[in-house]
Every structure is written in C-alpha cells, then in structure tokens.
Amino acid sequence: MTQAQPATLLLVDDHPLMRKGIKTWITAAGPFNVVAEADNGAEAQRLAAQINPDLILLDLNLGEEQGSDVLLALRQQGYQGKVVILTVSDSQDDAQRLLDLGADGYLLKDIEPESLIPALKQALLGDKPVSEKLQEAPRHASAEHLAGLTYRERQILALLAEGFSNKQIADNLNIAEGTVKVHMKALMRKLDVQSRLEAALIYLNGREPQSSKPQKN
C-alpha cells in the first residue's frame, strides 16, 4: 500500500442509509477506497475472500446476526486484515468481548466524522482504536484472563487452540475425557466465552508463553 494506492475497505452494515453516509464520508475525507458493501455475514465472508480488503468496518448488530459471529467466521476462514467494529452499543462488556476475540478497534456510531478516518488509520498501523467514551474499559485483558487459569486449564486450552477434540486432549494429557470436560467448563467460565472457538481465539490473542504449552505426542 502506497500513498497513490488508498487502503481498501469493506463496509458491512444492514442499514442502507448508514452505509451510504459512511461511504460518502470515507470516500470524500480519507485515504480509503470503499471497494464493496455487505448487509449480512455471509456476504461479508464471500467478499472478504474474494477481495481481501485491508480493512473491514463491521456493524455489531446485523439484523438477527451478531458481529461477533461474523468476526469469528472471518478469522476462521483465514482473513488476516483489520476488522474494526462500528456500533451503537456503548457496553464496555461488548467492547472488551470483541477486542478479546480479535477485533482491531471498537468505535461508536456517534463518533465525530472527523475522528473516524484517524481511528481507521490507527487500526491499519496496528493500534486498537476505541471510542473515548469506552477507553476506561480494559482493552487488553486476554493475558489477565489467561493468568487466572490453572496450569492444567492452560494445558487444555493450548491443545484446544491446536484443534484437538476432548478425547485427543485426554489422550495427550493421560487423563479421563470426563476430566477434560470439567476443566473445559471451568476455563470457559473464567474466560467468559460461549464457544470453544472463542476460547481458542482468546488464547491465541493472549500470546500465552510457549513454556506452558504442552507438546503433541
């Protein structure tokens, strides 16, 4: 990407007027090229795979879909660009949850237009912009969450992140599958997640030291 080549952006929002307004402002005011738009998660995934934009601006609520699910699906299919959440939800829990899941920023839709472009630039540079109203929320709690796990729970989580099933984890650690399920339930509660994929992503984003990661048999 050079100065002569603006960053590509995929805009995902289920409200046509909102998409039109955001696209108009971004196109007029910033070094971004809105190359595609989507109003649902499936279309966002298809376009991300087809276009591979530098950045995806993703609404948190897409009708009956949740932006968190779309984010997870994008990462699972291999999209490695930046994903910035743009939403009306000023919940600190929502902000922390999305950042822990790998979002590259969390911005409120009441953001001043003049502040949007700088925030997107920050995301491209590797920062994680968060609307000022939410900046008192902890932004990098993944490592703290992981620190609250027991050694055995961290072992199980590391193998989960490698794609192991409960049975494979049990075989690797020489423990009963039922014991794995008990530890799995406990670590998911501590991480405050609802799925194994979310837990794995928090582990990967938290960059757990390799010393605590068990070896494959």
CSV table of C-alpha atoms in Angstrom, one decimal:
chain,number,residue,atom,x,y,z
A,1,MET,CA,0.0,0.0,0.0
A,2,THR,CA,1.4,3.4,-1.1
A,3,GLN,CA,0.2,7.0,-1.0
A,4,ALA,CA,-1.0,6.6,-4.5
A,5,GLN,CA,-2.9,3.4,-3.6
A,6,PRO,CA,-5.5,4.0,-0.9
A,7,ALA,CA,-6.3,1.3,1.6
A,8,THR,CA,-9.2,-0.9,0.5
A,9,LEU,CA,-12.2,-1.1,2.8
A,10,LEU,CA,-15.2,-3.4,3.0
A,11,LEU,CA,-18.3,-1.8,4.7
A,12,VAL,CA,-20.6,-4.2,6.5
A,13,ASP,CA,-23.9,-2.8,7.8
A,14,ASP,CA,-27.5,-3.8,7.4
A,15,HIS,CA,-28.8,-0.3,7.1
A,16,PRO,CA,-28.5,1.1,3.6
A,17,LEU,CA,-28.7,4.8,4.6
A,18,MET,CA,-26.0,4.2,7.2
A,19,ARG,CA,-23.8,2.5,4.6
A,20,LYS,CA,-24.4,5.3,2.2
A,21,GLY,CA,-23.5,8.0,4.7
A,22,ILE,CA,-20.3,6.3,5.9
A,23,LYS,CA,-19.2,5.5,2.4
A,24,THR,CA,-19.7,9.1,1.3
A,25,TRP,CA,-17.7,10.5,4.2
A,26,ILE,CA,-14.9,8.0,3.9
A,27,THR,CA,-14.6,8.4,0.2
A,28,ALA,CA,-14.5,12.2,0.4
A,29,ALA,CA,-12.4,12.6,3.5
A,30,GLY,CA,-9.8,9.9,3.8
A,31,PRO,CA,-7.3,7.7,2.0
A,32,PHE,CA,-9.6,4.7,1.9
A,33,ASN,CA,-11.3,3.1,-1.1
A,34,VAL,CA,-14.7,1.5,-0.2
A,35,VAL,CA,-14.4,-1.4,-2.6
A,36,ALA,CA,-17.5,-3.3,-1.5
A,37,GLU,CA,-20.5,-3.3,0.8
A,38,ALA,CA,-22.4,-6.1,2.5
A,39,ASP,CA,-25.6,-6.2,4.6
A,40,ASN,CA,-25.1,-9.7,6.2
A,41,GLY,CA,-22.4,-12.0,7.4
A,42,ALA,CA,-22.4,-14.5,4.6
A,43,GLU,CA,-22.0,-11.7,2.0
A,44,ALA,CA,-19.2,-10.2,4.1
A,45,GLN,CA,-17.4,-13.5,4.2
A,46,ARG,CA,-17.7,-14.0,0.5
A,47,LEU,CA,-16.5,-10.5,-0.3
A,48,ALA,CA,-13.6,-10.8,2.2
A,49,ALA,CA,-12.4,-14.0,0.5
A,50,GLN,CA,-12.8,-12.5,-3.0
A,51,ILE,CA,-11.4,-9.0,-2.4
A,52,ASN,CA,-9.2,-9.4,0.7
A,53,PRO,CA,-9.6,-5.8,1.7
A,54,ASP,CA,-7.1,-4.1,4.0
A,55,LEU,CA,-9.8,-3.3,6.5
A,56,ILE,CA,-13.4,-4.3,7.2
A,57,LEU,CA,-15.7,-1.9,9.0
A,58,LEU,CA,-18.2,-4.2,10.7
A,59,ASP,CA,-21.5,-3.4,12.4
A,60,LEU,CA,-22.1,-5.3,15.6
A,61,ASN,CA,-25.7,-5.9,15.0
A,62,LEU,CA,-26.7,-7.2,11.6
A,63,GLY,CA,-30.4,-7.9,12.0
A,64,GLU,CA,-30.6,-11.4,13.5
A,65,GLU,CA,-26.8,-11.9,13.2
A,66,GLN,CA,-24.1,-10.8,15.6
A,67,GLY,CA,-21.0,-9.0,14.5
A,68,SER,CA,-19.0,-11.2,16.9
A,69,ASP,CA,-20.1,-14.3,15.0
A,70,VAL,CA,-19.2,-12.7,11.7
A,71,LEU,CA,-15.8,-11.7,13.1
A,72,LEU,CA,-15.1,-15.3,14.2
A,73,ALA,CA,-16.2,-16.6,10.9
A,74,LEU,CA,-13.9,-14.2,9.0
A,75,ARG,CA,-10.9,-15.2,11.1
A,76,GLN,CA,-11.8,-18.9,10.8
A,77,GLN,CA,-11.8,-18.7,7.0
A,78,GLY,CA,-8.4,-17.1,7.1
A,79,TYR,CA,-9.0,-13.4,6.7
A,80,GLN,CA,-6.0,-11.6,8.3
A,81,GLY,CA,-6.8,-7.9,7.6
A,82,LYS,CA,-8.0,-5.4,10.1
A,83,VAL,CA,-11.6,-5.6,11.4
A,84,VAL,CA,-13.0,-2.5,13.2
A,85,ILE,CA,-16.4,-2.7,14.9
A,86,LEU,CA,-18.7,0.3,14.3
A,87,THR,CA,-21.7,0.1,16.5
A,88,VAL,CA,-24.4,1.9,18.6
A,89,SER,CA,-23.6,-0.4,21.6
A,90,ASP,CA,-21.7,1.6,24.3
A,91,SER,CA,-21.4,-1.5,26.5
A,92,GLN,CA,-17.9,-1.9,27.9
A,93,ASP,CA,-18.6,-5.7,28.0
A,94,ASP,CA,-19.3,-5.7,24.3
A,95,ALA,CA,-16.2,-3.7,23.6
A,96,GLN,CA,-14.0,-5.9,25.7
A,97,ARG,CA,-15.5,-9.1,24.3
A,98,LEU,CA,-14.9,-8.0,20.7
A,99,LEU,CA,-11.4,-6.9,21.3
A,100,ASP,CA,-10.6,-10.2,23.1
A,101,LEU,CA,-12.0,-12.0,20.1
A,102,GLY,CA,-9.5,-10.2,17.8
A,103,ALA,CA,-11.2,-7.0,16.6
A,104,ASP,CA,-8.8,-4.3,15.7
A,105,GLY,CA,-10.9,-1.4,17.1
A,106,TYR,CA,-14.3,-0.6,18.6
A,107,LEU,CA,-15.9,2.6,17.6
A,108,LEU,CA,-19.4,4.1,18.4
A,109,LYS,CA,-21.6,5.3,15.6
A,110,ASP,CA,-21.9,8.7,17.3
A,111,ILE,CA,-18.2,9.3,16.6
A,112,GLU,CA,-17.5,12.6,15.1
A,113,PRO,CA,-16.9,12.2,11.3
A,114,GLU,CA,-13.6,14.0,11.6
A,115,SER,CA,-12.4,11.4,14.1
A,116,LEU,CA,-13.4,8.3,12.1
A,117,ILE,CA,-10.6,8.5,9.5
A,118,PRO,CA,-7.8,8.9,12.1
A,119,ALA,CA,-9.2,6.0,14.0
A,120,LEU,CA,-9.2,3.7,10.9
A,121,LYS,CA,-5.6,4.8,10.2
A,122,GLN,CA,-4.7,3.8,13.7
A,123,ALA,CA,-6.2,0.3,13.1
A,124,LEU,CA,-4.1,-0.1,9.9
A,125,LEU,CA,-1.0,0.8,11.8
A,126,GLY,CA,-1.6,-1.9,14.4
A,127,ASP,CA,-3.2,0.2,17.2
A,128,LYS,CA,-6.7,-0.7,18.5
A,129,PRO,CA,-8.8,2.5,18.5
A,130,VAL,CA,-11.6,2.6,21.0
A,131,SER,CA,-14.2,5.4,21.3
A,132,GLU,CA,-13.2,7.8,24.0
A,133,LYS,CA,-16.4,7.0,25.9
A,134,LEU,CA,-15.2,3.4,26.4
A,135,GLN,CA,-11.5,4.0,26.9
A,136,GLU,CA,-11.8,3.4,30.6
A,137,ALA,CA,-12.6,-0.2,29.8
A,138,PRO,CA,-9.6,-2.6,29.9
A,139,ARG,CA,-8.5,-3.1,26.3
A,140,HIS,CA,-6.0,-6.0,26.7
A,141,ALA,CA,-7.5,-8.3,29.3
A,142,SER,CA,-6.6,-11.5,27.4
A,143,ALA,CA,-3.4,-12.1,29.2
A,144,GLU,CA,-5.1,-11.3,32.6
A,145,HIS,CA,-7.8,-13.8,31.7
A,146,LEU,CA,-5.2,-16.5,30.9
A,147,ALA,CA,-3.3,-15.8,34.1
A,148,GLY,CA,-6.4,-16.7,36.1
A,149,LEU,CA,-6.4,-20.2,34.7
A,150,THR,CA,-4.8,-23.2,36.5
A,151,TYR,CA,-1.8,-24.9,34.9
A,152,ARG,CA,-4.0,-27.8,33.8
A,153,GLU,CA,-6.6,-25.5,32.3
A,154,ARG,CA,-3.9,-23.7,30.3
A,155,GLN,CA,-2.6,-27.0,29.0
A,156,ILE,CA,-6.1,-28.0,27.9
A,157,LEU,CA,-6.7,-24.6,26.3
A,158,ALA,CA,-3.4,-24.8,24.4
A,159,LEU,CA,-4.4,-28.1,22.9
A,160,LEU,CA,-7.9,-26.8,22.1
A,161,ALA,CA,-6.2,-23.9,20.2
A,162,GLU,CA,-4.4,-26.6,18.2
A,163,GLY,CA,-7.7,-28.1,17.1
A,164,PHE,CA,-7.7,-31.1,19.4
A,165,SER,CA,-11.0,-32.7,20.4
A,166,ASN,CA,-11.8,-33.5,24.1
A,167,LYS,CA,-10.8,-37.2,23.5
A,168,GLN,CA,-7.5,-36.2,21.9
A,169,ILE,CA,-6.8,-33.7,24.7
A,170,ALA,CA,-7.5,-36.5,27.2
A,171,ASP,CA,-5.2,-38.9,25.4
A,172,ASN,CA,-2.4,-36.3,25.1
A,173,LEU,CA,-2.5,-35.5,28.9
A,174,ASN,CA,-3.2,-39.0,30.0
A,175,ILE,CA,-6.4,-38.0,31.9
A,176,ALA,CA,-10.0,-39.1,31.5
A,177,GLU,CA,-12.2,-37.4,28.9
A,178,GLY,CA,-14.7,-36.5,31.6
A,179,THR,CA,-11.9,-34.6,33.5
A,180,VAL,CA,-11.2,-32.7,30.3
A,181,LYS,CA,-14.9,-31.7,30.1
A,182,VAL,CA,-14.9,-30.5,33.7
A,183,HIS,CA,-11.7,-28.4,33.1
A,184,MET,CA,-13.2,-27.1,29.8
A,185,LYS,CA,-16.3,-25.9,31.5
A,186,ALA,CA,-14.3,-24.1,34.2
A,187,LEU,CA,-11.9,-22.4,31.8
A,188,MET,CA,-14.8,-21.2,29.5
A,189,ARG,CA,-16.5,-19.8,32.6
A,190,LYS,CA,-13.3,-17.9,33.6
A,191,LEU,CA,-12.8,-16.6,30.1
A,192,ASP,CA,-16.5,-15.6,29.8
A,193,VAL,CA,-17.0,-17.3,26.4
A,194,GLN,CA,-19.7,-19.4,25.0
A,195,SER,CA,-17.8,-21.5,22.5
A,196,ARG,CA,-14.6,-23.4,22.1
A,197,LEU,CA,-13.6,-21.3,19.1
A,198,GLU,CA,-13.9,-18.1,21.2
A,199,ALA,CA,-11.7,-19.6,23.9
A,200,ALA,CA,-9.1,-20.6,21.4
A,201,LEU,CA,-9.0,-17.1,19.9
A,202,ILE,CA,-8.6,-15.5,23.3
A,203,TYR,CA,-5.7,-17.9,23.9
A,204,LEU,CA,-4.0,-17.1,20.6
A,205,ASN,CA,-4.6,-13.3,21.0
A,206,GLY,CA,-3.2,-13.5,24.6
A,207,ARG,CA,0.1,-14.9,23.3
A,208,GLU,CA,0.5,-17.5,26.1
A,209,PRO,CA,4.1,-18.2,26.8
A,210,GLN,CA,5.3,-21.3,24.9
A,211,SER,CA,6.7,-22.8,28.2
A,212,SER,CA,3.2,-23.6,29.4
A,213,LYS,CA,2.1,-25.2,26.2
A,214,PRO,CA,2.2,-29.0,26.2
A,215,GLN,CA,3.8,-30.9,23.4
A,216,LYS,CA,2.0,-33.1,20.9
A,217,ASN,CA,2.6,-36.8,21.3
